[in-house]
Structures are given as C-alpha cells and as structure tokens.
Amino acid sequence: MVLSGAEIVIRCLQEEKVEYVFGYPGGSVLFIYDALFNQDQVRHVLVRHEQAAVHAADGFARATSKVGVALVTSGPGATNAVTGIATAYCDSIPMVIISGQVPTAAIGQDAFQEVDTVGITRPCVKHNYLVKDVRDIASTIRKAFHLARTGRPGPVLVDIPKDVSMQKCEFEYPAEVAMRSYNPVLKGHQGQIRKALQLLLEARRPMIYTGGGVVLSDAAEALTKLARALGFPITNTLMGLGGYPASDRQYLGMPGMHGTYEANMAMHYCDVLLAVGARFDDRVIGNPAHFAEEPRKIIHVDIDPSSISKRVKVDVPIVGDVNEVLHQFLQQLDASPARPEPDALAAWWKQIEEWRRRDCMKYKHSDEIIKPQFVIQKLWEVTGGDAIVTSDVGQHQMWAAQYYRFDQPRRWLNSGGLGTMGVGLPYAMGAQFAHPGKPVACVTGEASIQMCIQELSTCKQFRLPIKICNLNNRYLGMVRQWQELFHGGRYSESYMDSLPDFARLAEAYGHVGLRVEKPGDVEGALREAFGRKDDLVFLDFQVDQTENVYPMVQGGKGLTDMILSSEDL
Amino acid sequence: MRHVISLLIENESGALSRVSGLFSARGYNIESLTVAPTEDESMSRMTIVTTGSDDIIEQITKQLNKLVEVIKVVDISESAHIERELMLVKVRATGKDREEMKRMTEIFRARIIDVTDASYVIELTGNQAKLDAFIGAIGPELILETVRSGICGIGRGDRVLKL
Ligand SMILES: Cc1ncc(C[n+]2csc(CCOP(=O)(O)OP(=O)(O)O)c2C)c(N)n1
C-alpha cells in the first residue's frame, strides 16, 4: 500500500498499539497531524506546552510499562520538549518522541524554526535519528520502539523533515528488528549467580538494596519472593518505591539523603549487600569514600554494565534483566538445601530493630498549623494506600516518598534523576489516562505546580479527575531548608511573594478548588476531594512554613552522619 | 595510563559526534582519534588514544559499548599491538639545508613527496616516538608546517577485531 510519510508515521503507531500520543502541532508536523485526523485508533492529547507533552507521555509509561509517545513540531516545539526528554532519560523511561523538522533542502540554512534537534538531544536520549528518506520511516520507528523498551530503557527521538512526511512510498511494517550493534544481555551468568547466592547465604549481616530497575523490569513479585525466602532486610530507593511492600516488617524504608536511620545504618554496616537495579547514586550512598571505609561484599545486578563498578567497587557483577536474574536466583535457591544461618540473622535483626526504635520519622504534630507530613499520612489513609501518587520536586516530594507507604510498584511517579520541578501534574495526567478509574494524587508545592500549571486546561478538556495536594509553604521549601542549614539562614530568593489564590485559579480553569488551613480540616477535605469522582480538585493546604525534611545526610557526608531532627543541629 | 582503544561503529552520519560527545560530556581525555570506513563500507573503524586510571578506562569502554551504533570495542593496548601514524612535514630546503633534509629523510626512512626550489614535503610513518624524534632532529627553525594523522592501531598475531 502506498502511503505518505505522515500516514506511515501514524500506521507505525497503530502497529505498536499506541493508545495515546501527547503532543502539540506546528508547521513542520502538519502532515502528521493531518494523518492523525483521519483515524481514531491512536488518540491525541493536546497539551498546553510541549514540556508537559513529554512529561505526560513519560508519566503514562511509568504508570504502565508501555512506551510513552510524544509528538512536537520543529524549533521551539523540540526545544520545549528537551526538559521532558532529559527527565525521562535520567530515569530510564521508555519513550518515543517524534519531532518535525524543516524540509531537507532547508536544513542547515538557518530556516524558520530550524534547530539541530538531533544534536541538541543527543546527550539526553538513548538514541536518535534524522530520517532523510520516506522509505526509512517505518524501519526507523520500529527500531525506535525496540530501543526504547529493551535493554536499559530510555527515550528515543525520531526527527522527520516536513518534505519526508509528505513524500510517498510503499508501507510495510518490519516484523523483526535486527541490529548487529545492539543486543542487550538478558539472562544473568549462572556461575556469578551461584557465587552471589553463596555469599548471601553465608552473610552474617545481609542487606538488600533495590532501585528503579526493579520497577522498570516489572520484577516486584520476584523480588518480594526472594527477599521473603531469605528473610533479609530490604530498602527501596526513591525510584524503586513499591518494589517491595512498604508496610512489610522486612522493609526498612528508603535509603539515602532523606532515608531512614535504620536503612542507612543497615546499608553501611551490612557485610553483604545485594544491589538490584540501583546505581549507588550520590543521593543514596553519600560520600563514596566514606561508604567504602566499612568492609562489605557487594553483589550488583543491573542491565547496564556501565552502572556496575561506576561509583563503588563491586565484588560480584551480574549483568542482565533484573526480573530474569531474580528468577534465576529463585530457581537456584529452590534447588539448594542451604539457608541463611538463623542465629546470625536473628542477631542482625535485633540490631536493626534497635535502630528502628529511634523512630526517625516522628515529627511534632500540631493542632494549630498543618504539618505537611500529616497531610501525606492522611492522604494515605483516605486513599487506603491505593492511589497513584505523583510528585514534583522539593520537600513535598520527600515527604510523599517517606510517609505514603507504597505497597505496589508503578504507584509512585517522580523525577528522581533529573529532579525536574513541573512534572507532577503532567505525570498525573499520563497516569490518569493509563488508569481512568483509579485515584490519582499529585503532591506538589506552590512553586513546582506553577511550572506546568497551564495543564489545568488540558485536564479540563479531557476531564481528568486528578486530586492536586498542594503543600503550600510560601517558600521554595527545599531551597529554604538548605539556606537555613548551610547558608546561615540567608533566604536568598526562596520566598514567593504574590502567589495566586490557587483554589480560585483552579475554579477559573473550571475545576474545584479548596483552601485548607486547619489540621482538623485536612481529612475532611481529602475525603470530599476523593469523593468527587469526576472532578479535578485542587487542595491548597496552608502548611507550616518552617518544617524541614529529616532525617538528612548533608551532601558529601557519610551515610551514617545523619541529622535526625532539628534538635540534632 | 595511556590506552589505545579500537572500535567498530556503524558508518552513519552523526556516529563520530556520538563518540566525541561522550568523551567531552564525561570529561574523558582524547589524545587522538582517527576514523575511516573499513573494507566493509557499512562500518567505520576508530582508533582512540586516551589516558586515565583503570577505573576510567573501564568506564570508557563500557560507555562506548553502550552507544547504540557501536558494534565492538577493544583496548588493543592491553596486549601486543602495532601503532602507526602518518606525518607530513613541510620544511625549508635552501642552500646546504637541501642536502641535510635529504639525509634526514633517508635516516628516518621517510620520503620526499613534493619539491620546490625552497621547500620539501616529507612523508613519514611510524609510531609516535619516531615522529617526535624526526621533528626533534630537524629542529623548529626549518619546519614550515606539520600535519599528523593521529594513531591507527592493530593487534599483533591472531588477535582480530572483526564482526
Ligand atoms: C526546574 C527546576 N528548577 C529549579 C530546581 C531547584 N529546586 C529544587 S526544590 C526547589 C523548590 C521547590 O519548591 P516547591 O515546589 O514549593 O516545593 P517545597 O520544597 O516547598 O515543598 C527548587 C527551586 C529544580 N529542582 N527544578
């Protein structure tokens, strides 16, 4: 069948079973939008800013494990998309971004709305392509989807010049992708796994530390089985929350800069550490030299060899897909009569329970002023722990991660790697499209929400009943916290004057807005909001301006060097 | 430590910038980089001379392998190998220097490939040290211009970098 390049693009998306494309039209993608108009299999979500298109597609991918798809025009459309692409790249989210480009003859002529999109995005994509021939569109898009979802996932950009989208050729979607330069290893090395298992079974102070890789490879079930079979303590990073049920006894909470006392102490003082789909990020282990001071054997399972022995030296590297490798672990464990030494494990747990008794998550409740932690606790109660929670970046993000207990994967959507303010609302949009009937809460701050607030309009158009929980402290809270602790309390440009009345702003967009000022009203407001099944409700909680996120490990310090509360200062 | 990394990469536009971009983005050194298509036109072979600790070299090879278009990577300096570089030198050649330049060319097994009444262009291949020695032997006052290709490397014996 002879089709235009634009029609081929849409046919490819249909072949990939893409349900939603998040995008924004413009000159160089007009033919593609025309092809979109003539069908109803692939639905298009018109956002209000290209950054939000990419974030929403990214949120859709995080909530489902499908490939998120965004469509933008050349020049400013592409540059607006860059923040979204970099955000997805840093968290290894599978995405395909299609961008329009000026006609091939105009490339390099400083044409209207021309930028070198492939050049600009090169460092923040898994791979990208400029398609110069209409006959290459189908095979390129096929490869793009393949690259995005296999190996270590990531965003792939396909740049299509306007004339290429107009030219015609015979369409055939390739059934297979064969790339001699790209063959990710999926199965782990059995010998290495045997070695690892032996280390684990002989350990006296074992610890499991898992990250986003567990969520990305849909390995929560296998991980939970393995952790339970071994009876070891376990911690999930900010990107890995929900990989193991947070309400389980074996779970020690999140590690790292704002991790729990018990998780950080156990990470530091264990004698064998099993790291799965995690990358020893600076926000997780603090100062690597300090971390290396305590002798321990490290086993590291990761799909990406370059993540292994990058920041800490690993004793048993295992390259492979996390889910595959965990199943291999389970099979070998099943086949072996050996089990962990119960006395050693009991002694280790005794030590951990002692650490746990420090109760590092406690905070002073108030009847006068709303504590942000309290809002998250109530959010958890009111939603029965079953909402999809997105967040922006700042203190509210840490409180959401700390106080909402995620028992399942893909319920917690946030920008962990790049730390992009503005993702919260678009992530909630993507999640709500993916799960129309499910409660979706966006935990945000009054600064972050304003970075993509225009999307309230998109939410109206598509009737997305998101619940926005704005922890409004009238400060760039996380910045204020650092200024208080490390810059002598000089609050340089971290106070936000002239804030809008968010409840009325939400109403202006056609939504419901509620302003909540008293701790006694928090639960009622949340119940009302979640009771309104069809409405987007913007809850503007006026929270304590001076509250800080604890525990805290200062940047560059060792993991055990924690400030547990303001009394430690 | 100095390392010579050879790699095969798809002969696509932009492939070179992916490699050079990787080095600049991650702060790795490039002493020299050469690239040209192989006998199979669909592939290019690159030789990169770099320096770094063992940890950094390990990361460099892993990061290179991670690039989607990179087919194979080897650190050929890990075992016996040959390095060659081509240099063209334009020298002043007048009066008694004309004979002297010819003598030097012979000693270094170089060739004079362009002659005018005032200058020669001398072609020389060898490893880095030999090329450096030639420049040292001629002396800066007679050198008008030099151009070096950067290093090409290949493993000795039956070690083969092929698809
Ligand atoms: C796009 C972007 N710009 C700047 C920052 C730096 N930054 C991190 S947290 C933060 C303050 C966020 O304030 P708010 O959204 O009100 O959340 P709070 O910390 O008060 O909960 C800033 C400015 C960032 N992460 N992202």
PDB file of N, CA, C and O in Angstrom, chain A residues 256-304:
ATOM      1  N   GLY A 256      19.379   6.805  51.939  1.00  0.00           N
ATOM      2  CA  GLY A 256      19.943   7.993  51.312  1.00  0.00           C
ATOM      3  C   GLY A 256      19.784   9.284  52.069  1.00  0.00           C
ATOM      4  O   GLY A 256      19.531   9.314  53.266  1.00  0.00           O
ATOM      5  N   MET A 257      19.900  10.355  51.310  1.00  0.00           N
ATOM      6  CA  MET A 257      19.935  11.708  51.869  1.00  0.00           C
ATOM      7  C   MET A 257      18.771  11.973  52.821  1.00  0.00           C
ATOM      8  O   MET A 257      18.954  12.587  53.871  1.00  0.00           O
ATOM      9  N   HIS A 258      17.578  11.536  52.438  1.00  0.00           N
ATOM     10  CA  HIS A 258      16.422  11.679  53.330  1.00  0.00           C
ATOM     11  C   HIS A 258      15.837  10.316  53.678  1.00  0.00           C
ATOM     12  O   HIS A 258      14.642  10.160  53.865  1.00  0.00           O
ATOM     13  N   GLY A 259      16.735   9.325  53.742  1.00  0.00           N
ATOM     14  CA  GLY A 259      16.303   7.971  54.066  1.00  0.00           C
ATOM     15  C   GLY A 259      16.158   7.781  55.564  1.00  0.00           C
ATOM     16  O   GLY A 259      16.460   8.670  56.362  1.00  0.00           O
ATOM     17  N   THR A 260      15.695   6.587  55.935  1.00  0.00           N
ATOM     18  CA  THR A 260      15.506   6.326  57.362  1.00  0.00           C
ATOM     19  C   THR A 260      16.854   6.001  58.010  1.00  0.00           C
ATOM     20  O   THR A 260      17.801   5.566  57.351  1.00  0.00           O
ATOM     21  N   TYR A 261      16.871   6.189  59.325  1.00  0.00           N
ATOM     22  CA  TYR A 261      18.057   5.859  60.113  1.00  0.00           C
ATOM     23  C   TYR A 261      18.411   4.387  59.938  1.00  0.00           C
ATOM     24  O   TYR A 261      19.555   4.031  59.648  1.00  0.00           O
ATOM     25  N   GLU A 262      17.385   3.512  60.060  1.00  0.00           N
ATOM     26  CA  GLU A 262      17.657   2.079  60.006  1.00  0.00           C
ATOM     27  C   GLU A 262      18.140   1.625  58.623  1.00  0.00           C
ATOM     28  O   GLU A 262      19.036   0.791  58.517  1.00  0.00           O
ATOM     29  N   ALA A 263      17.579   2.211  57.566  1.00  0.00           N
ATOM     30  CA  ALA A 263      18.014   1.819  56.214  1.00  0.00           C
ATOM     31  C   ALA A 263      19.466   2.238  55.992  1.00  0.00           C
ATOM     32  O   ALA A 263      20.278   1.465  55.483  1.00  0.00           O
ATOM     33  N   ASN A 264      19.794   3.454  56.369  1.00  0.00           N
ATOM     34  CA  ASN A 264      21.156   3.929  56.149  1.00  0.00           C
ATOM     35  C   ASN A 264      22.178   3.183  57.000  1.00  0.00           C
ATOM     36  O   ASN A 264      23.263   2.837  56.521  1.00  0.00           O
ATOM     37  N   MET A 265      21.821   2.927  58.256  1.00  0.00           N
ATOM     38  CA  MET A 265      22.748   2.189  59.121  1.00  0.00           C
ATOM     39  C   MET A 265      22.967   0.775  58.576  1.00  0.00           C
ATOM     40  O   MET A 265      24.089   0.277  58.542  1.00  0.00           O
ATOM     41  N   ALA A 266      21.881   0.146  58.125  1.00  0.00           N
ATOM     42  CA  ALA A 266      21.993  -1.223  57.616  1.00  0.00           C
ATOM     43  C   ALA A 266      22.779  -1.260  56.303  1.00  0.00           C
ATOM     44  O   ALA A 266      23.582  -2.166  56.079  1.00  0.00           O
ATOM     45  N   MET A 267      22.583  -0.256  55.444  1.00  0.00           N
ATOM     46  CA  MET A 267      23.371  -0.155  54.210  1.00  0.00           C
ATOM     47  C   MET A 267      24.858  -0.071  54.562  1.00  0.00           C
ATOM     48  O   MET A 267      25.699  -0.687  53.918  1.00  0.00           O
ATOM     49  N   HIS A 268      25.144   0.725  55.586  1.00  0.00           N
ATOM     50  CA  HIS A 268      26.546   0.992  55.905  1.00  0.00           C
ATOM     51  C   HIS A 268      27.214  -0.190  56.606  1.00  0.00           C
ATOM     52  O   HIS A 268      28.349  -0.526  56.297  1.00  0.00           O
ATOM     53  N   TYR A 269      26.504  -0.796  57.546  1.00  0.00           N
ATOM     54  CA  TYR A 269      27.147  -1.812  58.389  1.00  0.00           C
ATOM     55  C   TYR A 269      26.874  -3.249  57.969  1.00  0.00           C
ATOM     56  O   TYR A 269      27.268  -4.177  58.672  1.00  0.00           O
ATOM     57  N   CYS A 270      26.217  -3.482  56.844  1.00  0.00           N
ATOM     58  CA  CYS A 270      25.994  -4.857  56.405  1.00  0.00           C
ATOM     59  C   CYS A 270      27.330  -5.475  55.972  1.00  0.00           C
ATOM     60  O   CYS A 270      28.278  -4.755  55.663  1.00  0.00           O
ATOM     61  N   ASP A 271      27.385  -6.798  55.949  1.00  0.00           N
ATOM     62  CA  ASP A 271      28.620  -7.422  55.444  1.00  0.00           C
ATOM     63  C   ASP A 271      28.458  -7.952  54.021  1.00  0.00           C
ATOM     64  O   ASP A 271      29.435  -8.149  53.324  1.00  0.00           O
ATOM     65  N   VAL A 272      27.202  -8.154  53.585  1.00  0.00           N
ATOM     66  CA  VAL A 272      26.960  -8.485  52.180  1.00  0.00           C
ATOM     67  C   VAL A 272      25.771  -7.651  51.698  1.00  0.00           C
ATOM     68  O   VAL A 272      24.705  -7.661  52.313  1.00  0.00           O
ATOM     69  N   LEU A 273      25.997  -6.918  50.621  1.00  0.00           N
ATOM     70  CA  LEU A 273      24.946  -6.052  50.084  1.00  0.00           C
ATOM     71  C   LEU A 273      24.537  -6.557  48.710  1.00  0.00           C
ATOM     72  O   LEU A 273      25.376  -6.684  47.811  1.00  0.00           O
ATOM     73  N   LEU A 274      23.245  -6.855  48.561  1.00  0.00           N
ATOM     74  CA  LEU A 274      22.725  -7.243  47.247  1.00  0.00           C
ATOM     75  C   LEU A 274      22.040  -6.017  46.643  1.00  0.00           C
ATOM     76  O   LEU A 274      20.988  -5.588  47.121  1.00  0.00           O
ATOM     77  N   ALA A 275      22.657  -5.437  45.620  1.00  0.00           N
ATOM     78  CA  ALA A 275      22.096  -4.265  44.957  1.00  0.00           C
ATOM     79  C   ALA A 275      21.410  -4.715  43.673  1.00  0.00           C
ATOM     80  O   ALA A 275      22.014  -5.416  42.862  1.00  0.00           O
ATOM     81  N   VAL A 276      20.154  -4.339  43.506  1.00  0.00           N
ATOM     82  CA  VAL A 276      19.397  -4.802  42.343  1.00  0.00           C
ATOM     83  C   VAL A 276      18.777  -3.609  41.618  1.00  0.00           C
ATOM     84  O   VAL A 276      17.941  -2.896  42.180  1.00  0.00           O
ATOM     85  N   GLY A 277      19.192  -3.386  40.373  1.00  0.00           N
ATOM     86  CA  GLY A 277      18.610  -2.301  39.581  1.00  0.00           C
ATOM     87  C   GLY A 277      18.723  -0.947  40.259  1.00  0.00           C
ATOM     88  O   GLY A 277      17.809  -0.135  40.183  1.00  0.00           O
ATOM     89  N   ALA A 278      19.829  -0.742  40.926  1.00  0.00           N
ATOM     90  CA  ALA A 278      20.091   0.527  41.612  1.00  0.00           C
ATOM     91  C   ALA A 278      21.503   0.934  41.247  1.00  0.00           C
ATOM     92  O   ALA A 278      22.290   0.104  40.802  1.00  0.00           O
ATOM     93  N   ARG A 279      21.848   2.218  41.404  1.00  0.00           N
ATOM     94  CA  ARG A 279      23.147   2.615  40.846  1.00  0.00           C
ATOM     95  C   ARG A 279      24.047   3.382  41.801  1.00  0.00           C
ATOM     96  O   ARG A 279      24.880   4.181  41.383  1.00  0.00           O
ATOM     97  N   PHE A 280      23.869   3.190  43.101  1.00  0.00           N
ATOM     98  CA  PHE A 280      24.750   3.813  44.093  1.00  0.00           C
ATOM     99  C   PHE A 280      24.900   5.314  43.855  1.00  0.00           C
ATOM    100  O   PHE A 280      25.999   5.862  43.883  1.00  0.00           O
ATOM    101  N   ASP A 281      23.776   5.943  43.580  1.00  0.00           N
ATOM    102  CA  ASP A 281      23.700   7.362  43.298  1.00  0.00           C
ATOM    103  C   ASP A 281      24.239   8.187  44.466  1.00  0.00           C
ATOM    104  O   ASP A 281      24.227   7.735  45.611  1.00  0.00           O
ATOM    105  N   ASP A 282      24.706   9.396  44.195  1.00  0.00           N
ATOM    106  CA  ASP A 282      25.250  10.232  45.276  1.00  0.00           C
ATOM    107  C   ASP A 282      24.188  10.577  46.320  1.00  0.00           C
ATOM    108  O   ASP A 282      24.498  10.799  47.483  1.00  0.00           O
ATOM    109  N   ARG A 283      22.909  10.623  45.903  1.00  0.00           N
ATOM    110  CA  ARG A 283      21.847  10.892  46.872  1.00  0.00           C
ATOM    111  C   ARG A 283      21.521   9.654  47.721  1.00  0.00           C
ATOM    112  O   ARG A 283      20.786   9.745  48.690  1.00  0.00           O
ATOM    113  N   VAL A 284      22.071   8.505  47.333  1.00  0.00           N
ATOM    114  CA  VAL A 284      21.780   7.277  48.083  1.00  0.00           C
ATOM    115  C   VAL A 284      22.912   6.887  49.025  1.00  0.00           C
ATOM    116  O   VAL A 284      22.684   6.593  50.191  1.00  0.00           O
ATOM    117  N   ILE A 285      24.158   6.882  48.548  1.00  0.00           N
ATOM    118  CA  ILE A 285      25.239   6.413  49.435  1.00  0.00           C
ATOM    119  C   ILE A 285      26.064   7.558  50.001  1.00  0.00           C
ATOM    120  O   ILE A 285      27.009   7.331  50.745  1.00  0.00           O
ATOM    121  N   GLY A 286      25.716   8.798  49.662  1.00  0.00           N
ATOM    122  CA  GLY A 286      26.509   9.914  50.179  1.00  0.00           C
ATOM    123  C   GLY A 286      27.918   9.843  49.622  1.00  0.00           C
ATOM    124  O   GLY A 286      28.115   9.518  48.456  1.00  0.00           O
ATOM    125  N   ASN A 287      28.868  10.104  50.479  1.00  0.00           N
ATOM    126  CA  ASN A 287      30.264  10.128  50.072  1.00  0.00           C
ATOM    127  C   ASN A 287      30.785   8.702  49.829  1.00  0.00           C
ATOM    128  O   ASN A 287      30.845   7.898  50.749  1.00  0.00           O
ATOM    129  N   PRO A 288      31.199   8.376  48.573  1.00  0.00           N
ATOM    130  CA  PRO A 288      31.612   7.002  48.271  1.00  0.00           C
ATOM    131  C   PRO A 288      32.851   6.562  49.054  1.00  0.00           C
ATOM    132  O   PRO A 288      32.997   5.380  49.372  1.00  0.00           O
ATOM    133  N   ALA A 289      33.729   7.504  49.366  1.00  0.00           N
ATOM    134  CA  ALA A 289      34.943   7.145  50.120  1.00  0.00           C
ATOM    135  C   ALA A 289      34.550   6.709  51.529  1.00  0.00           C
ATOM    136  O   ALA A 289      35.069   5.720  52.058  1.00  0.00           O
ATOM    137  N   HIS A 290      33.608   7.426  52.137  1.00  0.00           N
ATOM    138  CA  HIS A 290      33.134   7.063  53.475  1.00  0.00           C
ATOM    139  C   HIS A 290      32.421   5.716  53.423  1.00  0.00           C
ATOM    140  O   HIS A 290      32.594   4.865  54.291  1.00  0.00           O
ATOM    141  N   PHE A 291      31.634   5.516  52.362  1.00  0.00           N
ATOM    142  CA  PHE A 291      30.896   4.257  52.198  1.00  0.00           C
ATOM    143  C   PHE A 291      31.874   3.083  52.086  1.00  0.00           C
ATOM    144  O   PHE A 291      31.616   1.996  52.592  1.00  0.00           O
ATOM    145  N   ALA A 292      33.003   3.315  51.426  1.00  0.00           N
ATOM    146  CA  ALA A 292      33.977   2.239  51.190  1.00  0.00           C
ATOM    147  C   ALA A 292      34.782   1.898  52.444  1.00  0.00           C
ATOM    148  O   ALA A 292      35.442   0.867  52.488  1.00  0.00           O
ATOM    149  N   GLU A 293      34.723   2.762  53.457  1.00  0.00           N
ATOM    150  CA  GLU A 293      35.522   2.521  54.667  1.00  0.00           C
ATOM    151  C   GLU A 293      35.108   1.231  55.383  1.00  0.00           C
ATOM    152  O   GLU A 293      35.936   0.546  55.970  1.00  0.00           O
ATOM    153  N   GLU A 294      33.829   0.928  55.363  1.00  0.00           N
ATOM    154  CA  GLU A 294      33.327  -0.269  56.046  1.00  0.00           C
ATOM    155  C   GLU A 294      33.450  -1.440  55.076  1.00  0.00           C
ATOM    156  O   GLU A 294      32.912  -1.384  53.969  1.00  0.00           O
ATOM    157  N   PRO A 295      34.149  -2.530  55.468  1.00  0.00           N
ATOM    158  CA  PRO A 295      34.309  -3.627  54.512  1.00  0.00           C
ATOM    159  C   PRO A 295      32.995  -4.389  54.331  1.00  0.00           C
ATOM    160  O   PRO A 295      32.304  -4.701  55.300  1.00  0.00           O
ATOM    161  N   ARG A 296      32.626  -4.610  53.099  1.00  0.00           N
ATOM    162  CA  ARG A 296      31.448  -5.438  52.810  1.00  0.00           C
ATOM    163  C   ARG A 296      31.579  -5.961  51.389  1.00  0.00           C
ATOM    164  O   ARG A 296      32.249  -5.369  50.553  1.00  0.00           O
ATOM    165  N   LYS A 297      30.950  -7.099  51.143  1.00  0.00           N
ATOM    166  CA  LYS A 297      30.951  -7.648  49.787  1.00  0.00           C
ATOM    167  C   LYS A 297      29.715  -7.103  49.073  1.00  0.00           C
ATOM    168  O   LYS A 297      28.617  -7.093  49.649  1.00  0.00           O
ATOM    169  N   ILE A 298      29.900  -6.706  47.831  1.00  0.00           N
ATOM    170  CA  ILE A 298      28.770  -6.155  47.089  1.00  0.00           C
ATOM    171  C   ILE A 298      28.469  -7.010  45.854  1.00  0.00           C
ATOM    172  O   ILE A 298      29.363  -7.330  45.065  1.00  0.00           O
ATOM    173  N   ILE A 299      27.190  -7.367  45.740  1.00  0.00           N
ATOM    174  CA  ILE A 299      26.691  -8.071  44.555  1.00  0.00           C
ATOM    175  C   ILE A 299      25.829  -7.045  43.819  1.00  0.00           C
ATOM    176  O   ILE A 299      24.984  -6.405  44.447  1.00  0.00           O
ATOM    177  N   HIS A 300      26.035  -6.888  42.535  1.00  0.00           N
ATOM    178  CA  HIS A 300      25.271  -5.863  41.815  1.00  0.00           C
ATOM    179  C   HIS A 300      24.617  -6.449  40.563  1.00  0.00           C
ATOM    180  O   HIS A 300      25.311  -6.922  39.663  1.00  0.00           O
ATOM    181  N   VAL A 301      23.301  -6.423  40.541  1.00  0.00           N
ATOM    182  CA  VAL A 301      22.550  -6.899  39.380  1.00  0.00           C
ATOM    183  C   VAL A 301      22.057  -5.678  38.612  1.00  0.00           C
ATOM    184  O   VAL A 301      21.346  -4.831  39.172  1.00  0.00           O
ATOM    185  N   ASP A 302      22.415  -5.571  37.326  1.00  0.00           N
ATOM    186  CA  ASP A 302      21.939  -4.435  36.535  1.00  0.00           C
ATOM    187  C   ASP A 302      21.978  -4.781  35.059  1.00  0.00           C
ATOM    188  O   ASP A 302      22.835  -5.537  34.608  1.00  0.00           O
ATOM    189  N   ILE A 303      21.057  -4.227  34.309  1.00  0.00           N
ATOM    190  CA  ILE A 303      21.001  -4.454  32.866  1.00  0.00           C
ATOM    191  C   ILE A 303      22.122  -3.685  32.159  1.00  0.00           C
ATOM    192  O   ILE A 303      22.525  -4.032  31.061  1.00  0.00           O
ATOM    193  N   ASP A 304      22.609  -2.638  32.805  1.00  0.00           N
ATOM    194  CA  ASP A 304      23.580  -1.752  32.168  1.00  0.00           C
ATOM    195  C   ASP A 304      24.969  -1.976  32.776  1.00  0.00           C
ATOM    196  O   ASP A 304      25.218  -1.576  33.907  1.00  0.00           O
TER     197      ASP A 304
END
